[in-house]
């Protein structure tokens, strides 16, 4: 009940609480494998050719 609303969280707050998240994200991005599950289904592929 004393927690902040989700929309007020920052990346720094999440990293402070779960340092492993930052390491995993950096690894995934460096390998080009960072995709949000369900994003393409909801918003489509935004690649413009």
mmCIF file of C-alpha atoms in Angstrom:
data_model
loop_
_atom_site.group_PDB
_atom_site.id
_atom_site.type_symbol
_atom_site.label_atom_id
_atom_site.label_comp_id
_atom_site.label_asym_id
_atom_site.label_seq_id
_atom_site.Cartn_x
_atom_site.Cartn_y
_atom_site.Cartn_z
ATOM 1 C CA UNK A 1 0.000 0.000 0.000
ATOM 2 C CA UNK A 2 2.943 2.345 0.432
ATOM 3 C CA UNK A 3 4.517 1.490 -2.927
ATOM 4 C CA UNK A 4 4.676 4.070 -5.699
ATOM 5 C CA UNK A 5 2.397 3.665 -8.699
ATOM 6 C CA UNK A 6 3.931 1.661 -11.542
ATOM 7 C CA UNK A 7 3.917 4.635 -13.914
ATOM 8 C CA UNK A 8 6.257 6.517 -11.561
ATOM 9 C CA UNK A 9 8.997 3.868 -11.618
ATOM 10 C CA UNK A 10 12.235 4.679 -13.394
ATOM 11 C CA UNK A 11 14.798 2.418 -15.007
ATOM 12 C CA UNK A 12 17.181 3.248 -12.174
ATOM 13 C CA UNK A 13 14.595 2.047 -9.634
ATOM 14 C CA UNK A 14 14.225 -1.277 -11.433
ATOM 15 C CA UNK A 15 17.990 -1.750 -11.783
ATOM 16 C CA UNK A 16 18.491 -0.959 -8.113
ATOM 17 C CA UNK A 17 15.911 -3.583 -7.143
ATOM 18 C CA UNK A 18 17.027 -6.195 -9.703
ATOM 19 C CA UNK A 19 20.612 -5.663 -10.962
ATOM 20 C CA UNK A 20 20.399 -8.865 -13.000
ATOM 21 C CA UNK A 21 17.820 -7.245 -15.295
ATOM 22 C CA UNK A 22 20.327 -4.677 -16.575
ATOM 23 C CA UNK A 23 22.924 -7.363 -17.305
ATOM 24 C CA UNK A 24 20.407 -9.513 -19.184
ATOM 25 C CA UNK A 25 19.090 -6.583 -21.242
ATOM 26 C CA UNK A 26 22.605 -5.441 -22.163
ATOM 27 C CA UNK A 27 23.485 -8.973 -23.253
ATOM 28 C CA UNK A 28 20.321 -9.352 -25.342
ATOM 29 C CA UNK A 29 20.705 -5.945 -27.014
ATOM 30 C CA UNK A 30 24.374 -6.562 -27.835
ATOM 31 C CA UNK A 31 23.371 -9.799 -29.571
ATOM 32 C CA UNK A 32 20.476 -8.111 -31.396
ATOM 33 C CA UNK A 33 17.924 -10.337 -29.701
ATOM 34 C CA UNK A 34 15.869 -7.818 -27.786
ATOM 35 C CA UNK A 35 12.180 -8.072 -28.573
ATOM 36 C CA UNK A 36 9.221 -7.464 -26.333
ATOM 37 C CA UNK A 37 6.942 -10.526 -26.346
ATOM 38 C CA UNK A 38 3.648 -9.760 -28.086
ATOM 39 C CA UNK A 39 4.794 -6.380 -29.461
ATOM 40 C CA UNK A 40 4.674 -7.330 -33.144
ATOM 41 C CA UNK A 41 1.264 -8.957 -32.721
ATOM 42 C CA UNK A 42 -0.181 -5.824 -31.143
ATOM 43 C CA UNK A 43 1.584 -3.067 -33.114
ATOM 44 C CA UNK A 44 2.888 -4.830 -36.205
ATOM 45 C CA UNK A 45 6.349 -4.679 -37.710
ATOM 46 C CA UNK A 46 7.352 -1.036 -38.014
ATOM 47 C CA UNK A 47 10.201 -1.600 -40.481
ATOM 48 C CA UNK A 48 9.880 0.780 -43.430
ATOM 49 C CA UNK A 49 11.554 -0.299 -46.659
#
